[in-house]
Coordinates of C-alpha atoms in Angstrom, one line a residue:
Chain V
M1097 CA 0.0 0.0 0.0
A1098 CA 1.6 3.3 -1.1
R1099 CA 0.0 5.2 1.8
R1100 CA 2.3 3.7 4.4
Y1101 CA 5.4 5.2 2.8
D1102 CA 4.1 8.7 2.1
S1103 CA 4.6 10.3 5.5
R1104 CA 8.3 10.9 5.5
T1105 CA 10.3 12.5 2.7
T1106 CA 13.4 10.7 3.6
I1107 CA 12.1 7.2 3.1
F1108 CA 12.2 5.0 -0.1
S1109 CA 9.2 3.0 -1.1
P1110 CA 9.6 -0.7 -1.7
E1111 CA 9.9 0.0 -5.4
G1112 CA 12.7 2.4 -4.7
R1113 CA 10.7 5.6 -5.3
L1114 CA 10.5 8.8 -3.3
Y1115 CA 6.9 9.5 -3.1
Q1116 CA 7.1 13.0 -1.7
V1117 CA 9.3 14.0 -4.6
E1118 CA 6.8 12.5 -7.1
Y1119 CA 3.9 14.2 -5.4
A1120 CA 5.8 17.5 -5.6
M1121 CA 6.1 17.0 -9.3
E1122 CA 2.4 16.4 -9.5
A1123 CA 1.8 19.8 -8.0
I1124 CA 3.9 21.3 -10.7
A1125 CA 2.1 19.4 -13.5
H1126 CA -1.0 21.5 -12.6
A1127 CA 0.7 24.8 -12.6
G1128 CA 1.0 27.5 -15.3
T1129 CA 3.1 26.4 -18.2
C1130 CA 6.7 27.8 -18.7
L1131 CA 8.5 27.3 -22.0
G1132 CA 12.1 28.0 -22.7
I1133 CA 13.9 28.1 -26.1
L1134 CA 17.6 28.6 -26.6
A1135 CA 18.4 30.6 -29.8
K1136 CA 21.8 31.3 -31.2
D1137 CA 21.6 35.0 -30.1
G1138 CA 19.6 34.7 -27.0
I1139 CA 17.0 32.8 -25.0
I1140 CA 13.2 33.2 -24.8
L1141 CA 11.3 32.3 -21.7
A1142 CA 7.5 32.3 -21.9
A1143 CA 5.1 31.8 -19.1
E1144 CA 1.3 31.3 -18.9
K1145 CA -0.1 33.6 -16.2
K1146 CA -2.8 31.7 -14.3
N1147 CA -3.9 34.6 -12.1
T1148 CA -5.5 37.0 -14.5
N1149 CA -8.2 38.2 -12.1
V1150 CA -9.1 41.8 -12.9
L1151 CA -9.1 42.6 -9.2
L1152 CA -5.4 41.8 -8.9
D1153 CA -3.2 44.8 -8.3
D1154 CA -0.7 44.2 -11.0
E1155 CA 0.9 47.6 -11.2
N1156 CA 3.2 47.2 -8.3
F1157 CA 4.7 43.8 -8.7
F1158 CA 6.9 42.7 -11.5
S1159 CA 5.7 39.2 -12.2
D1160 CA 4.8 36.0 -10.4
K1161 CA 6.4 33.8 -13.0
I1162 CA 9.6 35.4 -14.3
Y1163 CA 12.3 36.6 -11.9
K1164 CA 15.6 38.3 -12.5
L1165 CA 18.3 36.6 -10.5
Y1166 CA 21.3 38.8 -11.3
D1167 CA 22.6 40.7 -14.3
D1168 CA 23.2 37.7 -16.4
M1169 CA 20.5 35.3 -15.5
V1170 CA 16.7 35.2 -15.3
C1171 CA 14.4 32.3 -14.3
S1172 CA 10.8 31.2 -14.7
V1173 CA 9.0 29.1 -12.1
A1174 CA 6.2 26.6 -12.2
G1175 CA 4.6 25.3 -9.0
I1176 CA 3.8 26.6 -5.6
T1177 CA 4.4 30.4 -5.8
S1178 CA 5.4 30.8 -2.2
D1179 CA 8.0 28.0 -2.5
A1180 CA 9.2 29.8 -5.7
N1181 CA 9.7 33.1 -3.8
V1182 CA 11.9 31.4 -1.2
L1183 CA 14.0 29.7 -3.9
T1184 CA 14.4 32.8 -6.1
N1185 CA 15.5 34.8 -3.0
E1186 CA 18.0 32.2 -2.2
L1187 CA 19.3 32.1 -5.8
R1188 CA 19.8 35.9 -5.7
L1189 CA 21.7 35.6 -2.4
I1190 CA 23.9 32.8 -3.8
A1191 CA 24.8 34.8 -6.9
Q1192 CA 25.6 37.9 -4.9
R1193 CA 27.8 36.0 -2.4
Y1194 CA 29.7 34.5 -5.3
F1195 CA 30.2 38.0 -6.8
L1196 CA 31.4 39.4 -3.5
Q1197 CA 33.9 36.6 -3.1
Y1198 CA 35.3 36.3 -6.6
G1199 CA 34.6 39.7 -8.1
E1200 CA 33.0 38.3 -11.2
P1201 CA 29.5 37.0 -12.1
M1202 CA 28.6 33.5 -11.2
P1203 CA 28.7 31.0 -14.1
C1204 CA 25.2 29.8 -14.9
E1205 CA 25.6 26.1 -14.2
Q1206 CA 27.2 26.7 -10.9
L1207 CA 24.2 28.6 -9.7
V1208 CA 21.8 26.0 -10.8
S1209 CA 24.0 23.2 -9.3
W1210 CA 24.2 25.1 -6.0
L1211 CA 20.5 25.5 -5.6
C1212 CA 19.9 21.9 -6.7
N1213 CA 22.1 20.7 -3.9
I1214 CA 19.9 22.6 -1.5
K1215 CA 16.8 21.1 -3.1
Q1216 CA 18.3 17.6 -2.8
A1217 CA 19.0 18.1 0.9
Y1218 CA 15.2 18.4 1.4
T1219 CA 14.8 14.9 -0.1
Q1220 CA 17.3 13.3 2.2
Y1221 CA 17.6 15.1 5.6
G1222 CA 15.6 17.1 8.0
G1223 CA 12.1 15.6 7.6
K1224 CA 10.9 18.6 5.7
R1225 CA 9.0 18.4 2.5
P1226 CA 10.6 19.2 -0.9
F1227 CA 10.0 22.4 -2.7
G1228 CA 7.0 22.2 -5.1
V1229 CA 8.7 24.2 -7.8
S1230 CA 10.4 23.4 -11.1
I1231 CA 12.5 26.2 -12.4
L1232 CA 13.7 27.2 -15.9
Y1233 CA 16.9 29.2 -15.9
A1234 CA 18.0 31.3 -18.8
G1235 CA 21.5 32.8 -18.5
W1236 CA 24.7 33.9 -20.2
D1237 CA 28.3 33.5 -19.0
K1238 CA 31.6 34.1 -20.6
H1239 CA 32.5 30.3 -20.5
Y1240 CA 29.6 28.8 -22.4
G1241 CA 27.5 31.7 -23.8
F1242 CA 23.7 31.3 -23.6
Q1243 CA 22.4 28.4 -21.6
L1244 CA 19.0 27.0 -20.6
Y1245 CA 18.6 24.8 -17.6
Q1246 CA 15.7 23.1 -15.9
S1247 CA 15.6 21.9 -12.3
D1248 CA 12.9 20.0 -10.4
P1249 CA 12.0 19.2 -6.8
S1250 CA 14.3 16.2 -6.6
G1251 CA 17.3 18.4 -7.1
N1252 CA 18.0 17.0 -10.6
Y1253 CA 18.9 19.5 -13.3
G1254 CA 19.8 19.4 -17.0
G1255 CA 20.8 21.7 -19.8
W1256 CA 18.3 22.0 -22.6
K1257 CA 18.0 23.5 -26.1
A1258 CA 14.3 23.8 -25.6
T1259 CA 12.0 22.6 -22.8
C1260 CA 8.7 23.1 -21.0
I1261 CA 7.5 22.7 -17.5
G1262 CA 4.0 22.9 -15.9
N1263 CA 0.6 22.2 -17.4
Y1264 CA 0.6 20.5 -20.8
S1265 CA 4.4 20.3 -20.8
N1266 CA 4.4 16.9 -22.5
A1267 CA 2.4 18.1 -25.4
A1268 CA 4.7 21.2 -25.7
I1269 CA 7.8 19.1 -25.6
S1270 CA 6.7 16.7 -28.3
L1271 CA 5.8 19.7 -30.5
L1272 CA 9.2 21.2 -29.8
K1273 CA 10.9 18.0 -30.8
Q1274 CA 9.4 18.5 -34.3
D1275 CA 9.7 22.2 -34.7
Y1276 CA 12.9 23.2 -32.9
K1277 CA 15.8 23.8 -35.3
E1278 CA 19.4 24.3 -34.3
E1279 CA 20.7 27.9 -34.9
I1280 CA 17.2 29.3 -34.5
S1281 CA 17.2 33.1 -34.2
L1282 CA 15.7 35.0 -31.3
Q1283 CA 12.9 36.4 -33.5
E1284 CA 12.1 32.9 -34.8
A1285 CA 12.1 31.6 -31.3
K1286 CA 9.5 34.2 -30.2
A1287 CA 7.2 33.1 -33.1
L1288 CA 7.8 29.4 -32.2
V1289 CA 7.0 30.0 -28.5
V1290 CA 3.6 31.5 -29.5
K1291 CA 2.9 28.7 -31.9
I1292 CA 3.6 26.0 -29.3
L1293 CA 1.6 27.7 -26.6
S1294 CA -1.4 28.4 -28.8
K1295 CA -1.5 24.7 -29.7
T1296 CA -1.1 23.3 -26.2
L1297 CA -2.9 25.7 -23.8
D1298 CA -6.4 24.8 -23.0
T1299 CA -7.9 28.2 -23.5
T1300 CA -9.4 28.6 -26.9
K1301 CA -7.7 31.9 -27.6
L1302 CA -4.3 33.2 -26.5
S1303 CA -4.2 36.8 -25.3
P1304 CA -1.4 39.1 -24.2
E1305 CA -2.8 39.2 -20.6
K1306 CA -2.4 35.5 -20.2
L1307 CA 1.1 35.4 -21.7
E1308 CA 4.4 36.7 -20.4
I1309 CA 7.4 36.5 -22.7
A1310 CA 10.9 37.5 -21.7
S1311 CA 14.0 37.5 -23.8
L1312 CA 17.6 37.4 -22.7
Y1313 CA 20.2 38.8 -25.1
R1314 CA 23.6 40.5 -25.2
E1315 CA 24.2 44.1 -26.2
K1316 CA 27.5 45.8 -26.1
N1317 CA 29.1 43.4 -23.6
N1318 CA 26.1 43.5 -21.3
T1319 CA 23.4 41.0 -20.7
K1320 CA 19.9 42.4 -21.0
M1321 CA 16.6 41.0 -20.2
S1322 CA 13.4 42.5 -21.6
I1323 CA 9.8 41.5 -21.0
L1324 CA 8.0 41.9 -24.4
K1325 CA 5.4 44.7 -24.4
H1326 CA 1.7 44.1 -24.8
E1327 CA 1.7 45.3 -28.4
E1328 CA 4.5 43.0 -29.5
V1329 CA 2.8 39.9 -27.8
K1330 CA -0.4 40.9 -29.5
R1331 CA 1.3 41.1 -32.8
L1332 CA 3.0 37.7 -32.4
I1333 CA -0.4 36.1 -31.5
E1334 CA -2.1 37.7 -34.5
D1335 CA 0.7 36.5 -36.8
Q1336 CA 0.3 33.0 -35.4
E1337 CA -3.5 33.1 -35.9
R1338 CA -3.0 34.2 -39.5
V1339 CA -0.6 31.4 -40.1
E1340 CA -3.0 28.9 -38.6
K1341 CA -5.9 30.2 -40.7
E1342 CA -3.8 29.8 -43.9
E1343 CA -2.8 26.3 -42.9
E1344 CA -6.5 25.4 -42.3
A1345 CA -7.5 27.0 -45.6
Q1346 CA -4.7 25.1 -47.3
K1347 CA -5.8 21.8 -45.8
K1348 CA -9.4 22.5 -46.9
R1349 CA -8.2 23.1 -50.5
E1350 CA -6.2 19.9 -50.5
A1351 CA -9.2 18.0 -49.1
E1352 CA -11.5 19.4 -51.8
A1353 CA -9.0 18.8 -54.6
R1354 CA -8.7 15.1 -53.6
P1355 CA -11.3 12.9 -55.3
S1356 CA -13.6 11.4 -52.6
T1357 CA -13.5 7.7 -52.3
Chain G
M800 CA 50.7 56.4 13.3
S801 CA 46.9 56.6 12.8
I802 CA 45.2 53.9 10.8
M803 CA 43.1 56.5 9.0
S804 CA 46.3 58.2 7.7
Y805 CA 48.0 55.0 6.5
N806 CA 47.0 55.5 2.9
G807 CA 45.9 59.1 2.9
G808 CA 43.5 60.9 0.6
G809 CA 40.5 63.1 0.6
V810 CA 36.9 63.4 -0.7
V811 CA 34.6 66.4 -0.9
A812 CA 31.0 66.8 -2.0
M813 CA 29.0 70.0 -2.6
K814 CA 25.4 70.9 -3.3
G815 CA 24.6 73.3 -6.2
K816 CA 21.4 74.4 -7.9
E817 CA 19.8 71.2 -9.1
C818 CA 23.2 69.6 -9.2
V819 CA 25.8 68.0 -6.9
A820 CA 29.5 67.5 -7.3
I821 CA 31.8 65.0 -5.7
A822 CA 35.6 65.0 -6.0
S823 CA 38.5 62.8 -4.8
D824 CA 42.2 62.8 -5.1
L825 CA 43.9 59.9 -6.9
R826 CA 46.8 59.1 -4.7
F827 CA 47.4 55.5 -3.6
G828 CA 50.2 55.4 -1.1
I829 CA 51.5 53.4 1.8
Q830 CA 52.6 55.8 4.5
L831 CA 55.1 58.1 2.8
Q832 CA 55.6 56.1 -0.4
T833 CA 53.3 56.9 -3.3
I834 CA 52.5 53.8 -5.3
G835 CA 49.5 54.5 -7.6
L836 CA 48.2 57.6 -9.3
D837 CA 44.8 56.3 -10.4
F838 CA 43.2 55.3 -7.1
D839 CA 39.8 56.9 -7.4
K840 CA 37.9 56.7 -4.1
I841 CA 34.6 57.5 -5.8
F842 CA 32.2 54.8 -7.1
Q843 CA 28.9 54.9 -8.9
A844 CA 26.0 53.5 -6.9
G845 CA 23.2 54.5 -9.3
P846 CA 22.5 56.5 -12.4
K847 CA 22.7 59.8 -10.4
L848 CA 24.3 58.5 -7.2
Y849 CA 28.0 58.5 -6.3
V850 CA 29.8 57.6 -3.1
G851 CA 33.4 58.1 -2.0
F852 CA 35.3 56.1 0.7
P853 CA 38.4 58.0 1.9
G854 CA 40.4 56.2 4.6
L855 CA 42.1 52.8 4.7
A856 CA 42.4 51.7 1.0
T857 CA 41.5 48.0 1.6
D858 CA 38.4 49.1 3.4
T859 CA 37.6 51.5 0.6
Q860 CA 37.4 48.5 -1.7
T861 CA 35.7 46.1 0.7
V862 CA 33.0 48.5 1.9
H863 CA 32.2 49.4 -1.7
Q864 CA 31.9 45.7 -2.6
R865 CA 29.7 44.8 0.4
L866 CA 27.5 47.8 -0.3
K867 CA 27.2 46.6 -3.9
F868 CA 26.0 43.2 -2.6
R869 CA 23.3 44.9 -0.6
T870 CA 22.2 47.3 -3.3
N871 CA 22.1 44.6 -5.9
L872 CA 19.7 42.6 -3.8
Y873 CA 17.6 45.7 -3.0
E874 CA 17.2 46.4 -6.7
L875 CA 16.3 42.9 -7.5
R876 CA 13.7 42.6 -4.7
E877 CA 12.2 46.1 -5.0
N878 CA 12.5 46.3 -8.7
R879 CA 13.7 49.9 -8.5
K880 CA 17.0 51.8 -8.2
V881 CA 18.1 52.8 -4.6
S882 CA 17.5 56.4 -3.7
P883 CA 20.3 58.6 -2.1
K884 CA 18.6 58.7 1.3
V885 CA 18.1 55.0 1.4
Y886 CA 21.6 54.4 0.2
A887 CA 22.9 56.6 2.9
S888 CA 20.9 54.6 5.5
M889 CA 22.4 51.4 4.1
V890 CA 25.9 52.9 4.5
G891 CA 25.3 54.0 8.1
N892 CA 23.8 50.6 8.9
L893 CA 26.7 48.6 7.4
L894 CA 29.2 50.7 9.4
Y895 CA 27.4 50.4 12.7
E896 CA 27.1 46.6 12.2
H897 CA 30.9 46.7 12.8
R898 CA 30.7 49.1 15.7
F899 CA 33.4 47.3 17.8
G900 CA 35.7 46.4 14.9
P901 CA 35.0 49.1 12.4
Y902 CA 35.8 49.7 8.8
F903 CA 38.4 52.5 8.6
V904 CA 36.5 54.7 6.1
E905 CA 34.5 57.8 6.3
P906 CA 32.1 57.6 3.4
V907 CA 30.7 60.6 1.5
V908 CA 27.4 60.1 -0.5
A909 CA 26.3 62.6 -3.3
G910 CA 23.4 62.3 -5.6
L911 CA 20.1 63.6 -7.0
D912 CA 16.9 62.1 -5.7
A913 CA 13.8 61.2 -7.7
N914 CA 12.8 64.9 -8.0
N915 CA 16.3 65.8 -9.1
Q916 CA 16.9 67.5 -5.7
P917 CA 20.6 67.4 -4.6
Y918 CA 21.5 65.2 -1.6
I919 CA 24.9 64.9 0.1
C920 CA 25.8 63.0 3.3
A921 CA 29.0 62.2 5.2
F922 CA 29.6 59.5 7.9
D923 CA 32.2 58.8 10.5
L924 CA 33.7 55.4 10.6
I925 CA 31.0 53.9 12.8
G926 CA 28.1 55.2 10.8
C927 CA 27.0 58.6 12.2
A928 CA 25.3 60.4 9.3
N929 CA 25.5 64.1 8.6
A930 CA 23.4 65.5 5.7
P931 CA 23.9 69.3 5.6
D932 CA 22.7 71.8 3.0
D933 CA 26.1 73.0 1.8
F934 CA 29.2 70.7 1.6
V935 CA 30.8 67.7 3.3
V936 CA 34.5 66.7 3.5
A937 CA 36.4 63.6 4.6
G938 CA 40.0 62.3 4.6
T939 CA 43.4 63.2 5.9
C940 CA 43.1 66.8 4.5
E941 CA 39.6 67.4 5.9
E942 CA 40.6 70.4 8.0
Q943 CA 42.2 72.1 5.0
M944 CA 39.1 71.2 3.0
Y945 CA 36.8 72.7 5.6
G946 CA 38.7 76.0 5.3
M947 CA 38.6 76.0 1.5
C948 CA 34.9 75.1 1.3
E949 CA 33.8 77.5 3.9
S950 CA 35.4 80.4 2.0
L951 CA 34.6 79.4 -1.6
W952 CA 31.1 77.8 -1.4
K953 CA 28.0 79.8 -2.0
P954 CA 24.4 78.5 -2.3
D955 CA 22.8 77.9 -5.7
L956 CA 25.9 77.5 -7.8
G957 CA 25.3 76.3 -11.3
P958 CA 27.1 73.2 -12.6
E959 CA 30.0 75.0 -14.2
E960 CA 30.7 77.3 -11.2
L961 CA 30.2 74.3 -8.9
F962 CA 32.9 72.5 -10.8
E963 CA 35.3 75.4 -10.4
V964 CA 34.6 75.8 -6.7
I965 CA 34.9 72.1 -5.8
S966 CA 38.1 71.7 -7.9
Q967 CA 39.8 74.7 -6.2
A968 CA 38.7 73.5 -2.8
L969 CA 40.1 70.0 -3.3
V970 CA 43.3 70.9 -5.1
N971 CA 44.4 73.6 -2.6
A972 CA 43.5 71.4 0.4
C973 CA 45.5 68.5 -1.0
D974 CA 48.4 70.7 -1.7
R975 CA 48.7 71.5 2.0
D976 CA 48.7 67.7 2.9
A977 CA 51.7 65.5 2.2
I978 CA 49.7 62.3 1.7
S979 CA 46.8 63.6 -0.4
G980 CA 46.9 64.8 -4.0
W981 CA 48.8 63.3 -7.0
G982 CA 45.9 64.0 -9.3
A983 CA 42.1 64.6 -8.8
R984 CA 38.9 63.5 -10.4
V985 CA 35.6 65.5 -10.2
Y986 CA 32.1 64.3 -10.9
V987 CA 29.4 66.8 -11.6
I988 CA 25.9 65.2 -11.4
E989 CA 23.0 67.0 -13.2
K990 CA 19.5 65.8 -13.9
D991 CA 20.3 64.7 -17.4
K992 CA 24.1 63.9 -17.4
V993 CA 27.1 63.2 -15.3
T994 CA 30.4 64.9 -16.3
V995 CA 33.7 63.4 -15.1
R996 CA 36.8 65.5 -15.3
N997 CA 40.4 64.9 -14.3
V998 CA 42.0 68.0 -12.8
R999 CA 45.7 68.7 -13.1
T1000 CA 47.3 69.1 -9.7
R1001 CA 50.8 69.3 -8.3
M1002 CA 52.3 65.8 -8.5
D1003 CA 53.9 65.7 -5.2

């Protein structure tokens, strides 16, 4: 009976599984989607905003999905927002401590790896539950250029060319497998992100209020992160809708041209 | 031998009309030996905020780095740049944290706040703040600088005049101090630009 082995994080089940970690990943599978694509001249992170209540005071906070960690790195989170706040705060502290000690920005993988070691400790010691957050990291460093990483509650992480976490992530990843090309440009990546999200999200129509797209790029020896403005997101969505309509019209013409059996 | 005069140097800041100026000498020396001529004790803390740390050179570097740590986190969490008053509070707070083993610097903060109003502030080594309406001085030549500033400064100086006044004050004060001088750098901060100028001084 699985129930008997749930109560402690630090215990294996008879099949060698860590149930608490798996349950944490369940929490994330119901959270707002986050999609990341590595382009040759930058990285795009897109997040589906689940809290689009009109009563929310959204003037005074930056975002509940996309966080800047330090000058060269941003991240997007999926899962329990309060857990995410704690982790992003810790990531910011880790990066600043590195900068204070070594006088240069922290390399991306080291930051991911450091936090993942902390996440792993919650699956082995202490009797506390794991963090219910998966994080997509987009960063640049002078050793390896642009990099995209994903970490999960078990403390495992990997480097990706394109990946997705949260709701409908499996559908998005299979679409990415077909549509992602090496050496994609930042502009093409923006269009690709909108295409994938429009096909996988459950709402019938994408709108700029539900979508947050951030791009990380280099300009004059500085890393910059910009959140795409409302108008640009709207335009990308409209372009995507136009492409979809043409594809449908094309399919219709082909179906009519074919003689019926 | 006083620890505050081990390296030598001086920083002065003045208020003008919708502008501030901050200036420092460039000497890096160890007691009586001069080693470097490009040791600027002034650092940028924001688009219109500058801070100088005269005193022990190692603490000049360390206090600047530790403050950068704190302001980086502030800017990430609050999603805005730190204002001069808040920055001054952070400086005083950091110094007082080391009340019984202090950093041997006497910081000087100069900047324009959100309404482009001038703000200057000076501290002693354990964080006592002093934010007057005219000028602040710190360093081994501070007594000389007090004299120069008191006689040259007037209220509501424009950016050009402020530059002349602060340069004369710094240069003449450093000339009367053996361990200050060897070049000077002046920053004039206005609402739309910051001008940095190197001033020629006696190189002795």
